[in-house]
């Protein structure tokens, strides 16, 4: 992250005051969701090394039976069995240590979360970054609405083209069997076939639009929001260990407290480094996402406008030119069903 971007990040600790107003309690639903996120995952007991961080591991914690195989009563040589028991005991102690550290981390984070929600603590806020994050979430919601409507338009228009295809066939059949109305049925059949062909072309353009917006919303934006979630978790951990360090610093300075203070300082620094790294990662991803969003939407909105306008103006040549301009290829004509996007 460049110095220019970092200098704009107004990071501060914002105290949260409570005036005893129970009107703020509707946040309980989000508090429950956050607590579930904190508590849902246990430590990764498959790892024999202790992983810093806290509550992002799996819940697997059963010692594989292969580690104690051969320790039964029928073992012909007792010495290896004793050694095997010591290994199992060592693994169990180490995994217990992992669970203990996970539990302590979860407790600190839960305490910090509750403290923030009920106005008894402070949280670190990067005003500029959090404004950008909220804007991204709002933009994603609006783009999801556009995506849903574009899909509905595609489905409705697909049904229309199918109906036009069937109607054209019916007119053509009647043209052959009704000599007195052969000409009238004939030009109606040709009109429906032309509309059907143009409809297939428009479907290709709209489907390309839908596919591109779907990628932007559910892959590109979602990837950035996953990093945001990691950043928000790191922020909670950072504030939890900051609060813990501040409370210890205000206590008595005996030998036992000094030892705990050193450990708290080390843990705080570790979580601070993690928080600052993820904050920088989020800022960079938000910057590149904004640039990518503008580039993608400029192209897709131009495509959508030109294709819709050409179709409803009855300009077949302009409609086909629009697809060529955006390198959209359709399936070979003559398919029973209207064509969909084949490749970009």
Short mmCIF file of N, CA, C and O in Angstrom, two decimals, residues 64-85 88:
data_model
loop_
_atom_site.label_atom_id
_atom_site.label_comp_id
_atom_site.label_asym_id
_atom_site.label_seq_id
_atom_site.Cartn_x
_atom_site.Cartn_y
_atom_site.Cartn_z
N UNK A 64 -6.42 -39.80 16.06
CA UNK A 64 -6.56 -40.98 15.20
C UNK A 64 -6.16 -42.27 15.94
O UNK A 64 -5.20 -42.29 16.69
N UNK A 65 -6.95 -43.32 15.70
CA UNK A 65 -6.67 -44.58 16.38
C UNK A 65 -5.35 -45.17 15.94
O UNK A 65 -4.75 -45.99 16.64
N UNK A 66 -4.85 -44.73 14.77
CA UNK A 66 -3.58 -45.27 14.28
C UNK A 66 -2.43 -44.89 15.20
O UNK A 66 -1.42 -45.56 15.27
N UNK A 67 -2.60 -43.79 15.97
CA UNK A 67 -1.51 -43.37 16.84
C UNK A 67 -1.38 -44.25 18.08
O UNK A 67 -0.33 -44.25 18.72
N UNK A 68 -2.45 -45.00 18.41
CA UNK A 68 -2.36 -45.86 19.60
C UNK A 68 -2.45 -47.34 19.21
O UNK A 68 -2.64 -48.19 20.06
N UNK A 69 -2.35 -47.61 17.94
CA UNK A 69 -2.41 -48.99 17.48
C UNK A 69 -1.22 -49.78 18.05
O UNK A 69 -0.10 -49.33 18.04
N UNK A 70 -1.49 -50.93 18.56
CA UNK A 70 -0.42 -51.76 19.07
C UNK A 70 -0.14 -51.53 20.54
O UNK A 70 0.82 -52.06 21.07
N UNK A 71 -0.98 -50.71 21.21
CA UNK A 71 -0.73 -50.47 22.62
C UNK A 71 -1.60 -51.35 23.51
O UNK A 71 -1.74 -51.09 24.69
N UNK A 72 -2.21 -52.38 22.97
CA UNK A 72 -3.12 -53.23 23.72
C UNK A 72 -2.38 -54.25 24.59
O UNK A 72 -1.16 -54.27 24.69
N UNK A 73 -3.17 -55.17 25.22
CA UNK A 73 -2.61 -56.13 26.17
C UNK A 73 -1.83 -57.23 25.50
O UNK A 73 -1.02 -57.90 26.13
N UNK A 74 -2.04 -57.46 24.20
CA UNK A 74 -1.40 -58.58 23.52
C UNK A 74 -0.11 -58.19 22.83
O UNK A 74 0.40 -58.93 22.02
N UNK A 75 0.39 -56.99 23.15
CA UNK A 75 1.65 -56.56 22.54
C UNK A 75 2.78 -57.45 23.06
O UNK A 75 2.99 -57.55 24.27
N UNK A 76 3.53 -58.09 22.18
CA UNK A 76 4.56 -59.01 22.65
C UNK A 76 5.73 -58.30 23.32
O UNK A 76 6.38 -58.87 24.18
N UNK A 77 6.02 -57.04 22.93
CA UNK A 77 7.13 -56.31 23.53
C UNK A 77 6.58 -55.09 24.24
O UNK A 77 6.14 -54.15 23.60
N UNK A 78 6.61 -55.07 25.57
CA UNK A 78 5.99 -53.99 26.32
C UNK A 78 6.68 -52.64 26.14
O UNK A 78 6.07 -51.61 26.25
N UNK A 79 7.98 -52.62 25.86
CA UNK A 79 8.71 -51.34 25.79
C UNK A 79 8.15 -50.40 24.72
O UNK A 79 7.90 -49.24 25.01
N UNK A 80 7.96 -50.88 23.48
CA UNK A 80 7.39 -49.98 22.47
C UNK A 80 6.02 -49.45 22.86
O UNK A 80 5.65 -48.34 22.53
N UNK A 81 5.24 -50.26 23.58
CA UNK A 81 3.90 -49.83 23.99
C UNK A 81 4.00 -48.65 24.93
O UNK A 81 3.24 -47.68 24.83
N UNK A 82 4.95 -48.74 25.86
CA UNK A 82 5.13 -47.64 26.81
C UNK A 82 5.54 -46.38 26.04
O UNK A 82 5.05 -45.28 26.27
N UNK A 83 6.47 -46.56 25.09
CA UNK A 83 6.89 -45.41 24.29
C UNK A 83 5.73 -44.83 23.50
O UNK A 83 5.61 -43.61 23.36
N UNK A 84 4.87 -45.71 22.96
CA UNK A 84 3.71 -45.25 22.20
C UNK A 84 2.77 -44.45 23.07
O UNK A 84 2.21 -43.44 22.64
N UNK A 85 2.59 -44.89 24.31
CA UNK A 85 1.71 -44.15 25.23
C UNK A 85 2.26 -42.76 25.52
O UNK A 85 1.52 -41.79 25.64
N UNK A 88 1.48 -40.59 22.54
CA UNK A 88 0.06 -40.22 22.55
C UNK A 88 -0.20 -39.17 23.62
O UNK A 88 -0.92 -38.19 23.40
#
